[in-house]
Amino acid sequence: MALLELNEVSIEYKLSNGKLKAVDNVSLNVENGDVVGLVGESGCGKSTLIKGIINLLPSNGKITNGEVIFEGEDLSKLEFEKMRKKRWKEISMITQSAMNSLNPVYRVGNQITEVILEHEKMSKHDAMEKAKELFDLVGLDRARLEDYPHQYSGGMKQRAIIAMSLALDPKLIIADEPTTALDVIVQSQILEKINALLEGYSGSMILVTHDISVVAQTCNKVAVMYGGRIIEYGDVKQVLKKPNHPYTMGLKNAFPSLTGEKKDLISIEGTPPDLSKKIDGCRFKDRCPFVLDKCKSGEMPFTRVESGYYYCARHDEIDHLRELADLSETWDV
Ligand SMILES: Nc1ncnc2c1ncn2[C@@H]1O[C@H](COP(=O)(O)OP(=O)(O)OP(=O)(O)O)[C@@H](O)[C@H]1O
Ligand SMILES: [Mg+2]
């Protein structure tokens, strides 16, 4: 049994003048030990999907279809209080901005011990000892446990949240763009830290990122999201070396290879679909260089491959399309 199974999950937001389908029929399995990269352009539904998984959607957002099965239990049907008990302990979350998780009026050390004590029977002293060890692990000075969040730099806050997310040794860590708010140097330090911590972590992780090179370095699986749907999923090596969906081929051309010969970036022209309107046909049809009439209406066929799946009406000609796509240097995966 997969650790996390998303079955045909759809999530909608109510708007003042209608609704917006931010996640449309997403299916995905995360196995024990998987580190899944979730990538896609801004607004494609990544944060909505993970908020849906942990039951943290805003009041106008709702799972309208499907199941979120975590260890055999459907989280989408779980009462808020029961879900709260699972948070940090079984599923922890590193958000886009650490300030969303740290309370500005409490000392950081107290916030970490509070999370520990809420879920585990131990003395305050022992919880603080654990917090100290966690700070060692993420490379923060133990003395800083006494400080308030505003006394931390952005990178330090993010390290503190990573410490908190590891405190109860959860089975699944979800990190939503954990480094976007940081400068590039601190970004790479934090990513190195995450990579180092993953070596000693036996659980699973979903890592949301804009950066395919991060996926190549950190993840074993990748889910490519476009316009509210995971349009391709599979093993990192397979997806990045031999993408099946034309959008993934486009992404591959849009990002430079880490080690290969540098080529000019070819960005994907056009804009993603408006999720407040019903989408007919392939959601990538307006930007796809390989679009045909059969792509323009109906549901796109689901094609299973060895390590995952993709949705494309031209699934029987993918090898040919890949040749036409002029893919840039192979990712170093
Ligand atoms: N609270 C909300 N109410 C209404 N619409 C929302 C709300 N939050 C997000 N959306 C819309 O849902 C869609 C998906 O947004 P989401 O934040 O999930 O995207 P994302 O992939 O995480 O983007 P980013 O990479 O910028 O973080 C977008 O069209 C967005 O405008
Ligand atoms: Mg987001």
Short mmCIF file of C-alpha atoms and ligand atoms in Angstrom, two decimals:
data_model
loop_
_atom_site.label_atom_id
_atom_site.label_comp_id
_atom_site.label_asym_id
_atom_site.label_seq_id
_atom_site.Cartn_x
_atom_site.Cartn_y
_atom_site.Cartn_z
CA MET A 1 0.00 0.00 0.00
CA ALA A 2 1.27 3.45 -0.90
CA LEU A 3 1.89 5.85 1.99
CA LEU A 4 -0.21 8.52 0.29
CA GLU A 5 -2.72 7.86 -2.47
CA LEU A 6 -4.49 10.69 -4.21
CA ASN A 7 -7.43 9.35 -6.17
CA GLU A 8 -9.08 11.71 -8.67
CA VAL A 9 -8.83 14.70 -6.35
CA SER A 10 -10.49 17.96 -7.44
CA ILE A 11 -10.40 21.18 -5.42
CA GLU A 12 -12.44 24.30 -6.08
CA TYR A 13 -12.38 27.84 -4.73
CA LYS A 14 -15.57 29.83 -4.49
CA LEU A 15 -15.21 33.25 -6.06
CA SER A 16 -17.60 36.18 -5.74
CA ASN A 17 -18.68 35.61 -9.34
CA GLY A 18 -18.36 31.86 -9.74
CA LYS A 19 -15.78 29.20 -8.96
CA LEU A 20 -12.27 28.24 -9.87
CA LYS A 21 -11.13 24.64 -10.27
CA ALA A 22 -7.56 24.87 -9.00
CA VAL A 23 -7.03 21.10 -8.90
CA ASP A 24 -8.75 18.93 -11.48
CA ASN A 25 -8.83 15.17 -11.13
CA VAL A 26 -5.35 14.54 -9.74
CA SER A 27 -4.17 11.01 -9.03
CA LEU A 28 -0.80 10.25 -7.49
CA ASN A 29 0.84 7.59 -5.32
CA VAL A 30 3.66 8.42 -2.91
CA GLU A 31 5.45 5.31 -1.68
CA ASN A 32 7.46 4.99 1.52
CA GLY A 33 10.85 6.59 1.00
CA ASP A 34 9.82 8.53 -2.14
CA VAL A 35 10.98 12.12 -2.54
CA VAL A 36 8.51 13.54 -5.04
CA GLY A 37 9.19 16.85 -6.76
CA LEU A 38 6.00 18.74 -7.65
CA VAL A 39 6.75 21.25 -10.38
CA GLY A 40 4.79 23.62 -12.57
CA GLU A 41 4.25 27.27 -13.40
CA SER A 42 2.90 29.77 -10.91
CA GLY A 43 -0.83 29.36 -10.38
CA CYS A 44 -1.04 25.75 -11.65
CA GLY A 45 -2.42 24.50 -8.31
CA LYS A 46 0.61 23.12 -6.45
CA SER A 47 -0.04 24.86 -3.12
CA THR A 48 -3.77 24.17 -3.39
CA LEU A 49 -3.11 20.46 -3.86
CA ILE A 50 -0.86 20.18 -0.82
CA LYS A 51 -3.15 22.33 1.34
CA GLY A 52 -5.90 19.95 0.31
CA ILE A 53 -3.81 16.97 1.44
CA ILE A 54 -3.29 18.36 4.94
CA ASN A 55 -6.70 19.96 5.29
CA LEU A 56 -5.48 23.53 5.39
CA LEU A 57 -7.50 25.01 2.54
CA PRO A 58 -8.85 28.52 3.11
CA SER A 59 -12.56 28.78 3.90
CA ASN A 60 -13.54 29.32 0.24
CA GLY A 61 -11.61 26.22 -0.87
CA LYS A 62 -13.02 22.70 -0.85
CA ILE A 63 -12.19 19.20 -2.04
CA THR A 64 -15.12 18.54 -4.37
CA ASN A 65 -14.15 15.07 -5.53
CA GLY A 66 -11.80 12.22 -4.80
CA GLU A 67 -9.90 10.73 -1.91
CA VAL A 68 -6.70 11.55 -0.03
CA ILE A 69 -5.71 8.19 1.42
CA PHE A 70 -2.86 8.38 3.94
CA GLU A 71 -1.95 5.00 5.44
CA GLY A 72 -5.33 3.64 4.48
CA GLU A 73 -7.35 6.52 5.94
CA ASP A 74 -9.16 9.17 3.86
CA LEU A 75 -7.85 12.49 5.20
CA SER A 76 -10.43 14.46 3.23
CA LYS A 77 -13.13 13.02 5.48
CA LEU A 78 -11.23 13.48 8.74
CA GLU A 79 -12.49 15.94 11.35
CA PHE A 80 -10.32 19.01 11.83
CA GLU A 81 -9.23 17.98 15.34
CA LYS A 82 -8.14 14.49 14.24
CA MET A 83 -6.22 16.02 11.37
CA ARG A 84 -4.55 18.47 13.75
CA LYS A 85 -3.22 15.51 15.74
CA LYS A 86 -1.61 14.10 12.61
CA ARG A 87 0.02 17.36 11.63
CA TRP A 88 3.73 17.56 12.61
CA LYS A 89 3.53 14.04 14.03
CA GLU A 90 2.70 12.12 10.88
CA ILE A 91 2.70 14.77 8.19
CA SER A 92 4.68 17.95 8.63
CA MET A 93 4.82 20.96 6.43
CA ILE A 94 7.48 23.48 5.47
CA THR A 95 5.69 26.42 3.90
CA GLN A 96 6.60 28.94 1.22
CA SER A 97 7.26 31.55 3.89
CA ALA A 98 8.45 30.46 7.33
CA MET A 99 6.56 33.34 8.89
CA ASN A 100 3.35 31.47 8.19
CA SER A 101 4.47 28.77 10.58
CA LEU A 102 6.36 30.70 13.27
CA ASN A 103 4.43 32.74 15.78
CA PRO A 104 6.12 36.15 16.16
CA VAL A 105 5.31 36.51 19.88
CA TYR A 106 6.86 33.27 21.15
CA ARG A 107 10.50 32.28 21.45
CA VAL A 108 11.46 29.81 18.72
CA GLY A 109 12.61 27.20 21.25
CA ASN A 110 9.25 27.30 23.01
CA GLN A 111 7.41 26.84 19.73
CA ILE A 112 9.41 23.74 18.90
CA THR A 113 9.00 22.22 22.37
CA GLU A 114 5.28 22.98 22.25
CA VAL A 115 4.92 20.97 19.04
CA ILE A 116 6.86 18.10 20.62
CA LEU A 117 4.91 18.15 23.89
CA GLU A 118 1.57 18.30 22.14
CA HIS A 119 2.24 14.91 20.60
CA GLU A 120 4.65 13.11 22.90
CA LYS A 121 4.78 12.40 26.58
CA MET A 122 8.06 13.81 27.84
CA SER A 123 9.26 16.46 30.25
CA LYS A 124 9.76 20.06 29.17
CA HIS A 125 13.45 19.62 29.82
CA ASP A 126 13.70 16.60 27.53
CA ALA A 127 11.73 18.39 24.83
CA MET A 128 14.19 21.30 25.00
CA GLU A 129 17.10 18.84 24.79
CA LYS A 130 15.49 17.43 21.66
CA ALA A 131 15.08 20.94 20.25
CA LYS A 132 18.80 21.53 20.85
CA GLU A 133 19.70 18.37 18.97
CA LEU A 134 17.43 19.42 16.12
CA PHE A 135 19.17 22.80 15.97
CA ASP A 136 22.52 21.01 15.74
CA LEU A 137 21.09 18.97 12.89
CA VAL A 138 19.94 21.96 10.85
CA GLY A 139 23.05 24.00 11.62
CA LEU A 140 21.64 26.59 14.03
CA ASP A 141 23.35 27.71 17.22
CA ARG A 142 21.55 26.23 20.24
CA ALA A 143 21.61 29.60 22.00
CA ARG A 144 19.27 30.97 19.33
CA LEU A 145 16.44 28.82 20.71
CA GLU A 146 15.96 31.67 23.18
CA ASP A 147 15.35 34.22 20.41
CA TYR A 148 12.10 35.43 18.86
CA PRO A 149 11.49 34.84 15.12
CA HIS A 150 12.15 38.50 14.23
CA GLN A 151 15.69 38.11 15.54
CA TYR A 152 16.34 35.48 12.86
CA SER A 153 17.34 36.00 9.24
CA GLY A 154 15.12 34.43 6.55
CA GLY A 155 17.46 31.47 6.14
CA MET A 156 17.56 30.87 9.90
CA LYS A 157 13.77 30.91 10.12
CA GLN A 158 13.58 28.37 7.35
CA ARG A 159 16.13 26.18 9.16
CA ALA A 160 14.06 26.46 12.36
CA ILE A 161 10.96 25.31 10.47
CA ILE A 162 12.90 22.41 9.00
CA ALA A 163 13.94 21.50 12.57
CA MET A 164 10.31 21.68 13.65
CA SER A 165 9.19 19.56 10.71
CA LEU A 166 11.67 16.85 11.71
CA ALA A 167 10.92 17.00 15.45
CA LEU A 168 8.45 14.11 15.55
CA ASP A 169 10.02 12.07 12.78
CA PRO A 170 6.93 12.25 10.53
CA LYS A 171 6.27 9.75 7.77
CA LEU A 172 5.68 12.50 5.24
CA ILE A 173 7.20 15.97 5.00
CA ILE A 174 5.62 18.40 2.56
CA ALA A 175 7.79 21.36 1.62
CA ASP A 176 6.12 24.10 -0.43
CA GLU A 177 8.89 26.05 -2.14
CA PRO A 178 10.96 26.14 1.04
CA THR A 179 13.57 28.44 -0.47
CA THR A 180 11.77 30.90 -2.75
CA ALA A 181 11.82 33.74 -0.21
CA LEU A 182 15.60 33.47 0.24
CA ASP A 183 18.55 34.83 -1.70
CA VAL A 184 20.35 32.40 -4.00
CA ILE A 185 23.26 31.70 -1.65
CA VAL A 186 21.03 30.90 1.30
CA GLN A 187 18.78 28.94 -1.06
CA SER A 188 21.55 26.60 -1.98
CA GLN A 189 22.63 26.26 1.67
CA ILE A 190 19.10 25.28 2.69
CA LEU A 191 18.77 22.84 -0.20
CA GLU A 192 22.09 21.26 0.73
CA LYS A 193 20.80 20.94 4.27
CA ILE A 194 17.58 19.31 3.07
CA ASN A 195 19.58 16.91 0.91
CA ALA A 196 21.85 16.03 3.84
CA LEU A 197 18.89 15.49 6.17
CA LEU A 198 17.14 13.27 3.64
CA GLU A 199 20.12 10.89 3.82
CA GLY A 200 19.23 10.03 7.39
CA TYR A 201 15.45 10.20 6.98
CA SER A 202 13.43 7.12 6.20
CA GLY A 203 10.11 8.85 5.53
CA SER A 204 8.78 10.41 2.33
CA MET A 205 8.75 13.96 1.07
CA ILE A 206 6.83 16.06 -1.42
CA LEU A 207 8.93 19.00 -2.49
CA VAL A 208 7.20 21.79 -4.40
CA THR A 209 9.61 23.78 -6.49
CA HIS A 210 9.87 25.91 -9.62
CA ASP A 211 13.36 24.68 -10.17
CA ILE A 212 13.90 21.51 -12.17
CA SER A 213 17.56 21.37 -11.23
CA VAL A 214 16.45 20.99 -7.60
CA VAL A 215 14.26 18.08 -8.64
CA ALA A 216 17.16 16.51 -10.50
CA GLN A 217 19.38 16.74 -7.43
CA THR A 218 16.93 15.88 -4.68
CA CYS A 219 13.98 13.78 -5.87
CA ASN A 220 13.48 10.24 -7.15
CA LYS A 221 10.01 10.98 -8.58
CA VAL A 222 8.57 14.02 -10.29
CA ALA A 223 5.00 15.18 -10.79
CA VAL A 224 4.58 17.85 -13.45
CA MET A 225 1.49 19.97 -12.88
CA TYR A 226 -0.16 22.11 -15.53
CA GLY A 227 -3.43 24.00 -15.29
CA GLY A 228 -4.69 22.08 -12.25
CA ARG A 229 -3.73 18.57 -13.41
CA ILE A 230 -0.65 16.42 -12.96
CA ILE A 231 -0.05 15.89 -16.65
CA GLU A 232 3.01 13.68 -16.23
CA TYR A 233 4.34 11.65 -13.34
CA GLY A 234 7.18 9.22 -13.02
CA ASP A 235 10.71 8.41 -12.10
CA VAL A 236 12.96 11.50 -12.19
CA LYS A 237 15.44 9.84 -14.52
CA GLN A 238 12.74 8.80 -16.94
CA VAL A 239 10.77 12.06 -16.92
CA LEU A 240 13.74 14.38 -17.18
CA LYS A 241 15.71 12.34 -19.68
CA LYS A 242 12.80 11.09 -21.76
CA PRO A 243 9.74 13.26 -21.11
CA ASN A 244 6.46 12.02 -22.51
CA HIS A 245 4.26 15.09 -22.28
CA PRO A 246 4.96 18.01 -24.66
CA TYR A 247 4.75 20.43 -21.70
CA THR A 248 7.53 18.54 -19.91
CA MET A 249 9.53 18.64 -23.14
CA GLY A 250 8.99 22.40 -23.15
CA LEU A 251 10.11 22.69 -19.52
CA LYS A 252 13.22 20.79 -20.34
CA ASN A 253 14.06 23.30 -23.03
CA ALA A 254 13.21 26.23 -20.76
CA PHE A 255 15.75 25.33 -18.07
CA PRO A 256 19.47 25.06 -18.68
CA SER A 257 21.22 21.80 -17.94
CA LEU A 258 23.50 21.86 -14.90
CA THR A 259 26.52 20.37 -16.53
CA GLY A 260 25.91 20.21 -20.27
CA GLU A 261 26.71 22.73 -22.92
CA LYS A 262 24.77 25.95 -22.29
CA LYS A 263 22.09 26.68 -24.85
CA ASP A 264 19.80 29.66 -25.19
CA LEU A 265 16.73 29.27 -23.06
CA ILE A 266 13.62 28.56 -25.06
CA SER A 267 10.72 29.64 -22.96
CA ILE A 268 7.24 28.31 -23.56
CA GLU A 269 5.20 31.02 -25.23
CA GLY A 270 1.71 31.90 -24.10
CA THR A 271 -0.03 31.66 -20.78
CA PRO A 272 -1.63 28.83 -18.81
CA PRO A 273 -5.42 28.31 -19.00
CA ASP A 274 -7.85 30.32 -16.91
CA LEU A 275 -8.94 27.88 -14.21
CA SER A 276 -12.19 29.73 -13.58
CA LYS A 277 -13.43 28.56 -17.00
CA LYS A 278 -14.24 25.01 -17.97
CA ILE A 279 -11.38 23.47 -19.93
CA ASP A 280 -12.30 21.37 -22.94
CA GLY A 281 -9.63 19.11 -24.40
CA CYS A 282 -5.98 19.20 -23.45
CA ARG A 283 -5.14 21.99 -21.01
CA PHE A 284 -1.85 22.61 -22.86
CA LYS A 285 -3.47 22.81 -26.33
CA ASP A 286 -3.07 26.60 -26.76
CA ARG A 287 0.69 26.42 -26.23
CA CYS A 288 1.54 22.98 -27.55
CA PRO A 289 3.61 22.95 -30.74
CA PHE A 290 2.17 19.52 -31.58
CA VAL A 291 -1.52 20.31 -31.19
CA LEU A 292 -3.99 18.49 -33.47
CA ASP A 293 -7.78 18.64 -33.74
CA LYS A 294 -8.14 15.60 -31.50
CA CYS A 295 -6.42 17.54 -28.69
CA LYS A 296 -9.06 20.24 -28.68
CA SER A 297 -12.00 18.52 -27.06
CA GLY A 298 -12.86 15.84 -24.54
CA GLU A 299 -10.66 14.22 -21.91
CA MET A 300 -7.07 13.40 -22.85
CA PRO A 301 -6.24 9.69 -22.66
CA PHE A 302 -4.41 8.48 -19.56
CA THR A 303 -1.31 6.54 -20.59
CA ARG A 304 0.47 4.43 -18.02
CA VAL A 305 4.24 4.00 -18.35
CA GLU A 306 6.60 1.87 -16.30
CA SER A 307 7.19 4.39 -13.54
CA GLY A 308 4.09 6.58 -13.81
CA TYR A 309 1.74 8.09 -16.36
CA TYR A 310 0.95 11.02 -18.64
CA TYR A 311 -2.02 12.51 -20.49
CA CYS A 312 -1.57 13.24 -24.20
CA ALA A 313 -3.80 12.58 -27.21
CA ARG A 314 -0.71 11.86 -29.34
CA HIS A 315 0.55 9.14 -26.97
CA ASP A 316 1.22 6.72 -29.84
CA GLU A 317 3.72 9.12 -31.44
CA ILE A 318 5.61 10.38 -28.41
CA ASP A 319 9.03 9.13 -29.55
CA HIS A 320 8.63 11.11 -32.76
CA LEU A 321 7.44 14.24 -30.91
CA ARG A 322 10.42 13.99 -28.59
CA GLU A 323 12.74 14.03 -31.59
CA LEU A 324 10.97 17.09 -32.97
CA ALA A 325 11.18 18.90 -29.62
CA ASP A 326 14.95 19.47 -29.90
CA LEU A 327 15.54 18.68 -26.26
CA SER A 328 18.38 20.43 -24.51
CA GLU A 329 21.24 18.59 -22.83
CA THR A 330 20.32 15.64 -20.68
CA TRP A 331 19.73 16.47 -17.06
CA ASP A 332 22.40 15.33 -14.72
CA VAL A 333 20.25 12.84 -12.85
N1 LIG B 1 -7.92 31.52 -1.65
C1 LIG B 1 -8.11 31.50 -2.98
N2 LIG B 1 -9.27 31.89 -3.53
C2 LIG B 1 -9.47 31.86 -4.86
N3 LIG B 1 -8.58 31.42 -5.74
C3 LIG B 1 -7.39 30.99 -5.26
C4 LIG B 1 -7.09 31.02 -3.86
N4 LIG B 1 -5.82 30.54 -3.69
C5 LIG B 1 -5.37 30.24 -4.92
N5 LIG B 1 -6.30 30.50 -5.87
C6 LIG B 1 -6.19 30.28 -7.32
O1 LIG B 1 -5.99 28.89 -7.51
C7 LIG B 1 -5.07 28.64 -8.57
C8 LIG B 1 -3.93 27.81 -8.06
O2 LIG B 1 -3.19 28.56 -7.10
P1 LIG B 1 -2.01 27.94 -6.24
O3 LIG B 1 -1.63 28.93 -5.21
O4 LIG B 1 -2.42 26.60 -5.77
O5 LIG B 1 -0.87 27.80 -7.34
P2 LIG B 1 0.68 27.44 -7.17
O6 LIG B 1 0.96 26.43 -8.24
O7 LIG B 1 0.99 27.09 -5.78
O8 LIG B 1 1.38 28.82 -7.59
P3 LIG B 1 2.77 29.44 -7.05
O9 LIG B 1 3.85 28.70 -7.80
O10 LIG B 1 2.68 30.86 -7.49
O11 LIG B 1 2.86 29.28 -5.57
C9 LIG B 1 -4.64 30.02 -9.09
O12 LIG B 1 -5.44 30.32 -10.20
C10 LIG B 1 -4.96 30.94 -7.93
O13 LIG B 1 -5.27 32.23 -8.38
MG MG B 2 2.27 27.92 -4.33
#
